[in-house]
mmCIF file of C-alpha atoms and ligand atoms in Angstrom:
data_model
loop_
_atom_site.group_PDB
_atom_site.id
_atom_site.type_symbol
_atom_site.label_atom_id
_atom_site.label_comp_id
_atom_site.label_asym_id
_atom_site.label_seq_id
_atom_site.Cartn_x
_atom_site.Cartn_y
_atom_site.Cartn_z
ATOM 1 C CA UNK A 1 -6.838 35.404 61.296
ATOM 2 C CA UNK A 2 -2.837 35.349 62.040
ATOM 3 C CA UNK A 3 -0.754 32.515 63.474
ATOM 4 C CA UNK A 4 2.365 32.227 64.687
ATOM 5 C CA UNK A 5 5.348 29.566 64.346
ATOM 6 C CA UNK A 6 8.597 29.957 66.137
ATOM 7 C CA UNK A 7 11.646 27.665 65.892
ATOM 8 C CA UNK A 8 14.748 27.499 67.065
ATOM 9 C CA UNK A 9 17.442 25.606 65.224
ATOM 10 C CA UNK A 10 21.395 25.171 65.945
ATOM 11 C CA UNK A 11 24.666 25.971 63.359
ATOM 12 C CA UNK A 12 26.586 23.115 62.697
ATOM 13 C CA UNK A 13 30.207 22.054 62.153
ATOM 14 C CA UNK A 14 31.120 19.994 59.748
ATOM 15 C CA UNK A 15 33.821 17.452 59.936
ATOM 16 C CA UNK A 16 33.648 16.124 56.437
ATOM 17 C CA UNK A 17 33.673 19.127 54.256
ATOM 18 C CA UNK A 18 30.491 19.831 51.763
ATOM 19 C CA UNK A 19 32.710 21.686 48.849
ATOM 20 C CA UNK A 20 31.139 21.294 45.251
ATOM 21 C CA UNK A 21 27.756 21.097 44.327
ATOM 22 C CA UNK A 22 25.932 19.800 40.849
ATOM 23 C CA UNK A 23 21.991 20.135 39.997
ATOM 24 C CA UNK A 24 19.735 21.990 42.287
ATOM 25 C CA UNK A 25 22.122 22.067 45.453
ATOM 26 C CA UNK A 26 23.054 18.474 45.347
ATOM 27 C CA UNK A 27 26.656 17.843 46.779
ATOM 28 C CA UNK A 28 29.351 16.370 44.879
ATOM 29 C CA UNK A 29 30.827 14.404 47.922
ATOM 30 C CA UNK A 30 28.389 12.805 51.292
ATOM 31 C CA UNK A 31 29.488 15.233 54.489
ATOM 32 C CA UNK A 32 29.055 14.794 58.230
ATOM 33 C CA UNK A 33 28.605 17.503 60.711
ATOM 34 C CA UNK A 34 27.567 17.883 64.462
ATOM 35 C CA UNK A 35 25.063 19.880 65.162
ATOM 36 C CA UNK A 36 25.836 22.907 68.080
ATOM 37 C CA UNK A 37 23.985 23.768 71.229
ATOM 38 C CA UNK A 38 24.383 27.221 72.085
ATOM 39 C CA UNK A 39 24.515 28.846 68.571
ATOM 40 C CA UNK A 40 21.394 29.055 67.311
ATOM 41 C CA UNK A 41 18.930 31.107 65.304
ATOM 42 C CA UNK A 42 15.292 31.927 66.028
ATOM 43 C CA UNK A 43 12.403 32.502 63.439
ATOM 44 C CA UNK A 44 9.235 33.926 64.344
ATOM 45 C CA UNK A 45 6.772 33.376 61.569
ATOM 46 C CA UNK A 46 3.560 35.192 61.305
ATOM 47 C CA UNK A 47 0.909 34.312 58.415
ATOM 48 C CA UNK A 48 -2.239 35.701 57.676
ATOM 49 C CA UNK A 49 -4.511 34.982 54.237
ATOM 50 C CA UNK A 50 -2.855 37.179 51.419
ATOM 51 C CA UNK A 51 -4.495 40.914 50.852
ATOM 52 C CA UNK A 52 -4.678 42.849 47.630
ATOM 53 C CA UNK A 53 -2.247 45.445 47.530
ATOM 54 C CA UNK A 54 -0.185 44.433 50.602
ATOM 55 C CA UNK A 55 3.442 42.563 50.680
ATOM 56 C CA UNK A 56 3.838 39.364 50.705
ATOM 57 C CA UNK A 57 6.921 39.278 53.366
ATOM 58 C CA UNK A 58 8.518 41.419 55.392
ATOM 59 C CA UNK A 59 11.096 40.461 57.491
ATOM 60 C CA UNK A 60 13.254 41.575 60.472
ATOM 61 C CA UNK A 61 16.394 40.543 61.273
ATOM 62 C CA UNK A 62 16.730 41.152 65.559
ATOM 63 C CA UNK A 63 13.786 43.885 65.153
ATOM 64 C CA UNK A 64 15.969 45.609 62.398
ATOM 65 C CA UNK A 65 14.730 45.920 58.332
ATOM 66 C CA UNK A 66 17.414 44.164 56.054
ATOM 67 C CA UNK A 67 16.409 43.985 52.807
ATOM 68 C CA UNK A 68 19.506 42.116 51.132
ATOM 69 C CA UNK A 69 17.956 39.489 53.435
ATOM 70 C CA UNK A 70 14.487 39.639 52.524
ATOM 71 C CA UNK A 71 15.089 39.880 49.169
ATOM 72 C CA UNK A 72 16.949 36.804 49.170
ATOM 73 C CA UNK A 73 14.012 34.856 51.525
ATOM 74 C CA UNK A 74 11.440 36.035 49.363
ATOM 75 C CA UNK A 75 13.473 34.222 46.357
ATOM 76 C CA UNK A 76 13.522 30.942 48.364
ATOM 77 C CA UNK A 77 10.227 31.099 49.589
ATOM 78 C CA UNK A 78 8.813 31.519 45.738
ATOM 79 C CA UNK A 79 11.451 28.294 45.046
ATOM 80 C CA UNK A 80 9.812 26.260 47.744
ATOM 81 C CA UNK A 81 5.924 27.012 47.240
ATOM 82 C CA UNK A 82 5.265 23.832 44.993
ATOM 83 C CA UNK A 83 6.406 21.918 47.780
ATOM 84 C CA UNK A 84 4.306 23.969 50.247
ATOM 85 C CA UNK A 85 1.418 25.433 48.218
ATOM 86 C CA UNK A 86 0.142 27.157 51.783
ATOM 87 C CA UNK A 87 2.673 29.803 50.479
ATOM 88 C CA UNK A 88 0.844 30.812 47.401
ATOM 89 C CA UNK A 89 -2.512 31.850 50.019
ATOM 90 C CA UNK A 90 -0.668 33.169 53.010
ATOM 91 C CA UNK A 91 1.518 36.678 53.480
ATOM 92 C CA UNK A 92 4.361 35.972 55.717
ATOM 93 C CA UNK A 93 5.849 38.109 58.634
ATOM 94 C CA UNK A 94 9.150 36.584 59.777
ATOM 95 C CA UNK A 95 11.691 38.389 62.213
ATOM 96 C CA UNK A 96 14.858 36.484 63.042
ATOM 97 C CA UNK A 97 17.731 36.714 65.293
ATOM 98 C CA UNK A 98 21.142 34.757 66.376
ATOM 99 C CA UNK A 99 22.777 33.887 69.767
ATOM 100 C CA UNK A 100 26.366 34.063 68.183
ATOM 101 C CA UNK A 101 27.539 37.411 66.483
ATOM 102 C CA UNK A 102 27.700 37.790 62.910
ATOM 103 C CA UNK A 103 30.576 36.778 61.167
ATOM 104 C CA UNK A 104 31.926 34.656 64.230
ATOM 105 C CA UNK A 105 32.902 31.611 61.946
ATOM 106 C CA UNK A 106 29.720 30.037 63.044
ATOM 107 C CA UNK A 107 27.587 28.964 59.911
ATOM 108 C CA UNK A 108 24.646 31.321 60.136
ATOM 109 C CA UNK A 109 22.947 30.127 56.803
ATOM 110 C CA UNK A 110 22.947 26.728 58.617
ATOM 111 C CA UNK A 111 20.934 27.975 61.427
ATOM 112 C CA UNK A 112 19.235 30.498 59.761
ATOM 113 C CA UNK A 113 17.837 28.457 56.971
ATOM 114 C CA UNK A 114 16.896 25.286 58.996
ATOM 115 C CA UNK A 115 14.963 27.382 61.540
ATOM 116 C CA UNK A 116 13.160 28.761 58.892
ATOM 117 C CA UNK A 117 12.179 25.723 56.357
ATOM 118 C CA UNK A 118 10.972 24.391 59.959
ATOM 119 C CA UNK A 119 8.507 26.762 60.235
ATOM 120 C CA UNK A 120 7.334 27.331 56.884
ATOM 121 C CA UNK A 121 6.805 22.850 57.005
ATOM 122 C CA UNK A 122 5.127 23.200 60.594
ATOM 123 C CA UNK A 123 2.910 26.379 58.856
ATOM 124 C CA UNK A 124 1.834 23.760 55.931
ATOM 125 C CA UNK A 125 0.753 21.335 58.502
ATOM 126 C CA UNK A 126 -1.104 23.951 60.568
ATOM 127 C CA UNK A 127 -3.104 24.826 57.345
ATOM 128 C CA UNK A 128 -3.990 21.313 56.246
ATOM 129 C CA UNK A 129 -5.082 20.854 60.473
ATOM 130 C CA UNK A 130 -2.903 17.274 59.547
ATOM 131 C CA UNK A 131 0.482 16.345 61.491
ATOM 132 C CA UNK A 132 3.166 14.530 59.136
ATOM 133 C CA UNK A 133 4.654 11.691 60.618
ATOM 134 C CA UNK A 134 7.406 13.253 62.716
ATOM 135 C CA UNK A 135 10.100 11.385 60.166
ATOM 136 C CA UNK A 136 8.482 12.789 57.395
ATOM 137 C CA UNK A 137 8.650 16.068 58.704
ATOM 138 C CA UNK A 138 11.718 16.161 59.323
ATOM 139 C CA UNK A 139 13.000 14.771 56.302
ATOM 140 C CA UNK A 140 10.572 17.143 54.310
ATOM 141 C CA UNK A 141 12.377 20.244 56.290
ATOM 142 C CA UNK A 142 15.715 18.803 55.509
ATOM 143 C CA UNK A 143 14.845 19.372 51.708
ATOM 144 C CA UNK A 144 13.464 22.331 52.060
ATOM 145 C CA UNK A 145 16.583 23.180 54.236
ATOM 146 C CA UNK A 146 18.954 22.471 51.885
ATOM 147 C CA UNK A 147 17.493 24.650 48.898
ATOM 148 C CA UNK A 148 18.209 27.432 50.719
ATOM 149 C CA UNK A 149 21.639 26.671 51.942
ATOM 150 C CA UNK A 150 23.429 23.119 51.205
ATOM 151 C CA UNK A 151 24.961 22.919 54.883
ATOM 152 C CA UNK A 152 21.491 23.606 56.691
ATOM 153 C CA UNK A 153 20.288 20.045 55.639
ATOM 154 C CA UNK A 154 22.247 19.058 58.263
ATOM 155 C CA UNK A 155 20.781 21.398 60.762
ATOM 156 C CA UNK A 156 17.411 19.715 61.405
ATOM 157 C CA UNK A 157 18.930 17.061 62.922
ATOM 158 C CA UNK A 158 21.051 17.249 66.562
ATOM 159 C CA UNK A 159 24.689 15.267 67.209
ATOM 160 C CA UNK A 160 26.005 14.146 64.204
ATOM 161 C CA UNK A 161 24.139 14.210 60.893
ATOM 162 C CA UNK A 162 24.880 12.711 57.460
ATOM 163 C CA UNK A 163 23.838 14.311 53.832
ATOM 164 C CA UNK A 164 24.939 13.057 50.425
ATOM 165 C CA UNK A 165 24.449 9.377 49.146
ATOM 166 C CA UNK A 166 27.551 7.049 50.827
ATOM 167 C CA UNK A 167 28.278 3.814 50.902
ATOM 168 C CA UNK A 168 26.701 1.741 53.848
ATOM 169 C CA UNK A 169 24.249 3.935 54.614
ATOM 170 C CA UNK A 170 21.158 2.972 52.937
ATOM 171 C CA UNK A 171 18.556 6.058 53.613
ATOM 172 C CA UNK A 172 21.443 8.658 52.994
ATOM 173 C CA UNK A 173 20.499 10.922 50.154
ATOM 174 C CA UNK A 174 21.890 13.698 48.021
ATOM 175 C CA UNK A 175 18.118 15.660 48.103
ATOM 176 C CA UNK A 176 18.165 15.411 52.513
ATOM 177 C CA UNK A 177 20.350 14.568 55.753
ATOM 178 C CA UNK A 178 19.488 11.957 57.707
ATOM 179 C CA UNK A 179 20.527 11.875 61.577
ATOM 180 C CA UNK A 180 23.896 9.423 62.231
ATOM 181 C CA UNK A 181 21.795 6.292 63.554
ATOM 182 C CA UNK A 182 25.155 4.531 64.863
ATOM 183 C CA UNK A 183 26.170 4.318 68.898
ATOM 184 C CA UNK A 184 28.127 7.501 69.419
ATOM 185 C CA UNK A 185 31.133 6.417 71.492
ATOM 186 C CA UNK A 186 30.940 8.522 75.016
ATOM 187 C CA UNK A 187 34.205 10.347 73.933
ATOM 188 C CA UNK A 188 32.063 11.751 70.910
ATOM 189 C CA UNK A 189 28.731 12.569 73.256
ATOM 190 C CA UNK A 190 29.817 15.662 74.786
ATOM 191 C CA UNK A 191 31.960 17.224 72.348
ATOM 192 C CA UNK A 192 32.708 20.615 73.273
ATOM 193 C CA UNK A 193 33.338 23.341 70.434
ATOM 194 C CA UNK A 194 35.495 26.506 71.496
ATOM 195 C CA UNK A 195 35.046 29.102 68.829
ATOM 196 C CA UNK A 196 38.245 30.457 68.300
ATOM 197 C CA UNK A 197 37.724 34.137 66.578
ATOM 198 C CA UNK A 198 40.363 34.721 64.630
ATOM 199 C CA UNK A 199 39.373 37.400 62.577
ATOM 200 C CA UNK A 200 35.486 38.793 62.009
ATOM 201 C CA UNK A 201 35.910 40.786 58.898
ATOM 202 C CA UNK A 202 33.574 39.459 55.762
ATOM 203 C CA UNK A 203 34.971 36.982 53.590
ATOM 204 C CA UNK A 204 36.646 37.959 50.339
ATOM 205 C CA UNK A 205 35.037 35.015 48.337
ATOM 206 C CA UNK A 206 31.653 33.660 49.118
ATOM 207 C CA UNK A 207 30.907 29.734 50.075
ATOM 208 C CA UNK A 208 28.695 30.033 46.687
ATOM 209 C CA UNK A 209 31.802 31.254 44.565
ATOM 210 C CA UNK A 210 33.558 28.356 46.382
ATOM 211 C CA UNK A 211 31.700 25.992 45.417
ATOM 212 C CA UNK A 212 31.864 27.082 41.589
ATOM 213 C CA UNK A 213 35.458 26.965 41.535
ATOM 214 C CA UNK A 214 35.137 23.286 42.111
ATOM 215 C CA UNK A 215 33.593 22.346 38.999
ATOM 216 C CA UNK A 216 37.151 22.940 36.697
ATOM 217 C CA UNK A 217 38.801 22.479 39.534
ATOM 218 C CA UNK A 218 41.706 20.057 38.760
ATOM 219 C CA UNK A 219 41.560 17.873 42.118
ATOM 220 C CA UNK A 220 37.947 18.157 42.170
ATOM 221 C CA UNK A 221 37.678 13.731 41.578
ATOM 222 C CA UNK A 222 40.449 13.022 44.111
ATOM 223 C CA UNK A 223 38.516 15.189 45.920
ATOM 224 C CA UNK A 224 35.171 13.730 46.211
ATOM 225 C CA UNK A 225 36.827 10.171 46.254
ATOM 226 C CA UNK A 226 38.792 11.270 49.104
ATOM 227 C CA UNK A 227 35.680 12.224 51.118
ATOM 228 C CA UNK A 228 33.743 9.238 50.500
ATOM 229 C CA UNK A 229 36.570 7.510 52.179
ATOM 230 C CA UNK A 230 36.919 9.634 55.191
ATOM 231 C CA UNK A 231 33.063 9.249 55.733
ATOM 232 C CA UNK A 232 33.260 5.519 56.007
ATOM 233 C CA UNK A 233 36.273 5.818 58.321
ATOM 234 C CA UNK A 234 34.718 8.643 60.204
ATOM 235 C CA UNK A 235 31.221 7.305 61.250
ATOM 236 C CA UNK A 236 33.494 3.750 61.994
ATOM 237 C CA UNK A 237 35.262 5.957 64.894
ATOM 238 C CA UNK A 238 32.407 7.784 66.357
ATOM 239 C CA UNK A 239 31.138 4.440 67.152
ATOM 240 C CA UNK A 240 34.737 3.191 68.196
ATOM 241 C CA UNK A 241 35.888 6.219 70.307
ATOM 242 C CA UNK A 242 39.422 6.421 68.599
ATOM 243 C CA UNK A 243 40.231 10.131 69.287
ATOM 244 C CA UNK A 244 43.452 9.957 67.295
ATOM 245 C CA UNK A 245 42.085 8.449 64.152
ATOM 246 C CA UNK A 246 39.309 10.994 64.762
ATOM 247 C CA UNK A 247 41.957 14.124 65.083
ATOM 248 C CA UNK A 248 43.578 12.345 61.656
ATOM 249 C CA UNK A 249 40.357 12.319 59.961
ATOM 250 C CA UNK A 250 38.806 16.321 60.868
ATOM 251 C CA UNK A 251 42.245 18.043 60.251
ATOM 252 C CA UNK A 252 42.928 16.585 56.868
ATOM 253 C CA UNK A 253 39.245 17.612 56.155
ATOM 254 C CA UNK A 254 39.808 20.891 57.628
ATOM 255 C CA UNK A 255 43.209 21.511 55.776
ATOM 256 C CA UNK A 256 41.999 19.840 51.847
ATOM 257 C CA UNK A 257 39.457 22.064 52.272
ATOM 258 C CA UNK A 258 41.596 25.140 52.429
ATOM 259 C CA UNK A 259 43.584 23.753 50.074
ATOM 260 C CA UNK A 260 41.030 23.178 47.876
ATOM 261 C CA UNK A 261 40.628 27.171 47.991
ATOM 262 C CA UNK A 262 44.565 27.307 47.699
ATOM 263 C CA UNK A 263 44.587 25.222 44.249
ATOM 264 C CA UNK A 264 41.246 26.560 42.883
ATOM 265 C CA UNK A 265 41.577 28.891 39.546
ATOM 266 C CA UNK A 266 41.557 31.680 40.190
ATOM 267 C CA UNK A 267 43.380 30.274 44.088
ATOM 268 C CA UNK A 268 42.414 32.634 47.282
ATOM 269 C CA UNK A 269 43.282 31.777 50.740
ATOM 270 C CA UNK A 270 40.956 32.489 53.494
ATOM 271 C CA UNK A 271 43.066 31.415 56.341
ATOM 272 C CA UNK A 272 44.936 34.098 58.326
ATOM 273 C CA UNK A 273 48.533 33.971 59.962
ATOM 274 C CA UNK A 274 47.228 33.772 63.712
ATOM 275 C CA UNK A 275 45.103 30.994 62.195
ATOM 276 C CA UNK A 276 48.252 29.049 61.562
ATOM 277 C CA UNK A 277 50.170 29.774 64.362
ATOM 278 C CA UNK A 278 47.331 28.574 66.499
ATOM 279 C CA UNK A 279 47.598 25.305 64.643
ATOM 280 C CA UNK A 280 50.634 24.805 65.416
ATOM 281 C CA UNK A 281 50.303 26.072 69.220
ATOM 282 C CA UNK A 282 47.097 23.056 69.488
ATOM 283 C CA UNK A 283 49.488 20.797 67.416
ATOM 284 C CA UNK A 284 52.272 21.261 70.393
ATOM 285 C CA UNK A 285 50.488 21.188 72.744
ATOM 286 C CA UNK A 286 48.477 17.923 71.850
ATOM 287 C CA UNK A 287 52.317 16.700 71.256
ATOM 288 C CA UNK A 288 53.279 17.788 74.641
ATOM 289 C CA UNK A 289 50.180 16.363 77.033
ATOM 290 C CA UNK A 290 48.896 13.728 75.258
ATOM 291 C CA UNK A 291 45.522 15.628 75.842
ATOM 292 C CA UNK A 292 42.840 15.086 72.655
ATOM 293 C CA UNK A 293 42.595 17.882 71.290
ATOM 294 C CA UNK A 294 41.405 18.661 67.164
ATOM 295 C CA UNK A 295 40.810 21.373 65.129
ATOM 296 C CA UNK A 296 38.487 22.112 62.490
ATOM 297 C CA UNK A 297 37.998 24.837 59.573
ATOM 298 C CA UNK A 298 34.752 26.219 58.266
ATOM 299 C CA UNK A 299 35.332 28.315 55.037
ATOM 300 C CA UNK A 300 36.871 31.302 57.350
ATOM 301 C CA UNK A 301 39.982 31.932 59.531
ATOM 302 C CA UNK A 302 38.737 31.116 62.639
ATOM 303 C CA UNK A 303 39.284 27.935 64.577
ATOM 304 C CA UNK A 304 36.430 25.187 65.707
ATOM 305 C CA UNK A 305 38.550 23.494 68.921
ATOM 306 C CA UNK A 306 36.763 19.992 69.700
ATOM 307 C CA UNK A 307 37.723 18.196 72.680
ATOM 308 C CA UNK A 308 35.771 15.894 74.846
ATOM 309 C CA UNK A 309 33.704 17.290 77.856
ATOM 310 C CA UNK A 310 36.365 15.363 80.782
ATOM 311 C CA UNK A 311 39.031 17.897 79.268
ATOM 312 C CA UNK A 312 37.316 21.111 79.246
ATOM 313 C CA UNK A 313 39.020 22.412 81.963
ATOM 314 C CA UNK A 314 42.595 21.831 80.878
ATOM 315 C CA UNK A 315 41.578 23.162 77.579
ATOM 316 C CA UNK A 316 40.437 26.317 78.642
ATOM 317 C CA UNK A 317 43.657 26.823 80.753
ATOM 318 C CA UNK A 318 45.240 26.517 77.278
ATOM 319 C CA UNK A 319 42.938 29.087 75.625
ATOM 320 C CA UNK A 320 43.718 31.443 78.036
ATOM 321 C CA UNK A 321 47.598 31.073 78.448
ATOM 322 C CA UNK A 322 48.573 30.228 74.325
ATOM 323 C CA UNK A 323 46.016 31.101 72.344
ATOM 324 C CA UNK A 324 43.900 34.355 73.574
ATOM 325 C CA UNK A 325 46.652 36.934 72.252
ATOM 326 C CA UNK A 326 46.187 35.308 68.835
ATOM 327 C CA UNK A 327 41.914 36.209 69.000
ATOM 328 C CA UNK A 328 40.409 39.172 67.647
ATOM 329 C CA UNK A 329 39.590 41.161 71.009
ATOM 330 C CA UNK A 330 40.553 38.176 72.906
ATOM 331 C CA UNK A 331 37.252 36.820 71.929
ATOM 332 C CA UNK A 332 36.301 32.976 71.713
ATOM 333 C CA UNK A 333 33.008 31.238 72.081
ATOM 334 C CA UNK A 334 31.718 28.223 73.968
ATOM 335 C CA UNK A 335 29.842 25.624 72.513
ATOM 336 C CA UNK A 336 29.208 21.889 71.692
ATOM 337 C CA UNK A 337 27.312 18.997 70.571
ATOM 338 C CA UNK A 338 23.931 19.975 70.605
ATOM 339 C CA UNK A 339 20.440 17.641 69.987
ATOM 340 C CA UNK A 340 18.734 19.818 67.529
ATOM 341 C CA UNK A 341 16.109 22.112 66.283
ATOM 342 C CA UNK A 342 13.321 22.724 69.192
ATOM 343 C CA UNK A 343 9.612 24.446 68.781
ATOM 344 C CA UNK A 344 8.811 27.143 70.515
ATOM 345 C CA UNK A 345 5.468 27.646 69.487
HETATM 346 O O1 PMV B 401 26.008 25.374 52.839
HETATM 347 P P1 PMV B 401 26.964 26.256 52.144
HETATM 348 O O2 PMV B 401 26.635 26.403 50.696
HETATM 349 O O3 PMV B 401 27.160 27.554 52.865
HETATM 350 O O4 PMV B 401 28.412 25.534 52.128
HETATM 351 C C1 PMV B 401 29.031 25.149 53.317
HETATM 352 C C2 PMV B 401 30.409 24.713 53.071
HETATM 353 C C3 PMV B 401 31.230 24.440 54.301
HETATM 354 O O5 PMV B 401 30.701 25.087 55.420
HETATM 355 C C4 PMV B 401 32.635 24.963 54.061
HETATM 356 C C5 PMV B 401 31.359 22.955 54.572
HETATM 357 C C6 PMV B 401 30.143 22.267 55.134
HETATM 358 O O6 PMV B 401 29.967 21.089 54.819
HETATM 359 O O7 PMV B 401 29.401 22.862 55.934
#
């Protein structure tokens, strides 16, 4: 007997920066993120009733072995099985592959391990022939989510999702995300994301070594304290449409982030020189036209432009004339908000 799963499930951005975690992956500070469309990552699952003798996974990654990978699934899938005992009785095929290119400053992990806590939940259901409530589910795949990578919490849910405990939001947790449950101003419906590629080489310090450095870290209270308030201020503008208070709000997350890095012990910077001279190109030009335009960081050089969908083509006039010499290969990549994880089979 085998069975097959497959789900698809987006990156995300976030605009209030997850940095510092306690316990078993438990963030320090509540973070919001929007969820993409086009960036996504696939998982075919496969399970079949454990042999003697025979593996218990092997996995692909786009019909290619990698075995830093597998390695590292296999540990997470041993972490998760009280929480799924199907996985103690089952041996597990899984192959796995991205729309966006490695490295691209698109959160892969996100993706990656959303899609897959997706399946392995949908996998438990299949063997106890019993649906969870679809809130349940969801929730339950959050968690499972966000033991294999903090930020893919966030990923089960599309548009904007919440995860950490914050004030005024009564179901937000440290252990899952919950989906934003406000009225999302129009401006903040069709965000678009251009992918600026600044530079695709692998980062010299891990997220994971990142978030280390925050424990001593000497701004680590401000910090938190600092995020808390941006969270209330930020979900108060998705529902109000401000795009300036908005622009305020993701840039200072964007930029305490980095300097988070800056001030850490021992410091690193991740940020490259095109990626400030494009700052201050998209600073300019906002200046300039009067056009809303923002800018966001992920824990990389390269550049998340949001702007709202009535814009795009202004925007991309931009792109082309002031920022493409800055990309690595010219290259950029077109995205935006995006509604979330979907089942294939
Ligand atoms: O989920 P992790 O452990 O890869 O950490 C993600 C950290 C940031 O991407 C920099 C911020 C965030 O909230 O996604």
């Amino acid at each position: 007997m085998k069975n097959t799963i497959i789900w698809e499930s987006p990156s995300n951005i976030a605009l209030v920066k997850y940095w510092g975690k306690m316990g078993v992956q438990l963030p320090c500070n509540p973070s919001l993120s929007m969820s993409l469309s086009a960036s996504v990552s696939r998982f075919e699952l496969t399970y079949s009733p454990k042999k003697p003798g025979e593996k218990d996974l092997t996995y692909l990654f786009e019909g290619k072995e990698n075995k830093a990978f597998e390695e590292k699934l296999s540990k997470f899938i041993d972490s998760v099985s009280n929480d799924l005992p199907c996985l103690t009785k089952y041996q597990l095929k899984i192959s796995s592959s991205n729309t966006f290119p490695h490295s691209a400053g698109i959160a892969s992990s996100a993706s990656a391990m959303s899609a897959l806590a997706l399946c392995l939940c949908s996998m438990q259901e299949a063997i106890d022939e019993m649906e969870m409530p679809r809130d349940f589910f969801l929730q339950k795949a959050s968690r499972i989510a966000r033991l294999g990578s903090g930020s893919a919490s966030r990923s089960v849910f599309g548009q904007y999702a919440i995860w950490g405990e914050m004030e005024g939001q009564t179901e937000s947790s440290n252990y899952f995300a919950i989906p934003f449950k406000g009225t999302i101003h129009p401006t903040f419906q069709d965000l678009q994301d251009t992918i600026l590629m600044i530079d695709s080489s692998p980062k010299k310090v891990s997220s994971t070594a990142g978030h280390e450095l925050m424990v001593d870290h000497p701004y680590a209270d401000a910090r938190f304290q600092q995020a808390r308030l941006n969270m209330v201020e930020l979900l108060d503008v998705l529902e109000q449409g401000d795009f300036d208070k908005f622009t305020h709000i993701v840039e200072n997350e964007a930029l305490s982030l980095h300097g988070l890095m800056m001030s850490s012990n021992p410091s690193y910077t991740l940020l490259k020189p095109n990626t400030l001279i494009a700052i201050e190109r998209i600073k300019n030009f906002r200046e300039k036209t009067q056009i809303p335009l923002c800018f966001t960081l992920d824990a990389g050089p390269n550049i998340h432009l949001l702007y709202p969908k009535a814009d795009e083509f202004i925007i991309q006039n931009f792109i082309k004339q002031e920022l493409i010499e800055l990309l690595e290969e010219g290259k950029y990549i077109q995205d935006g908000m995006g509604n979330g994880p979907k089942r294939i089979k």
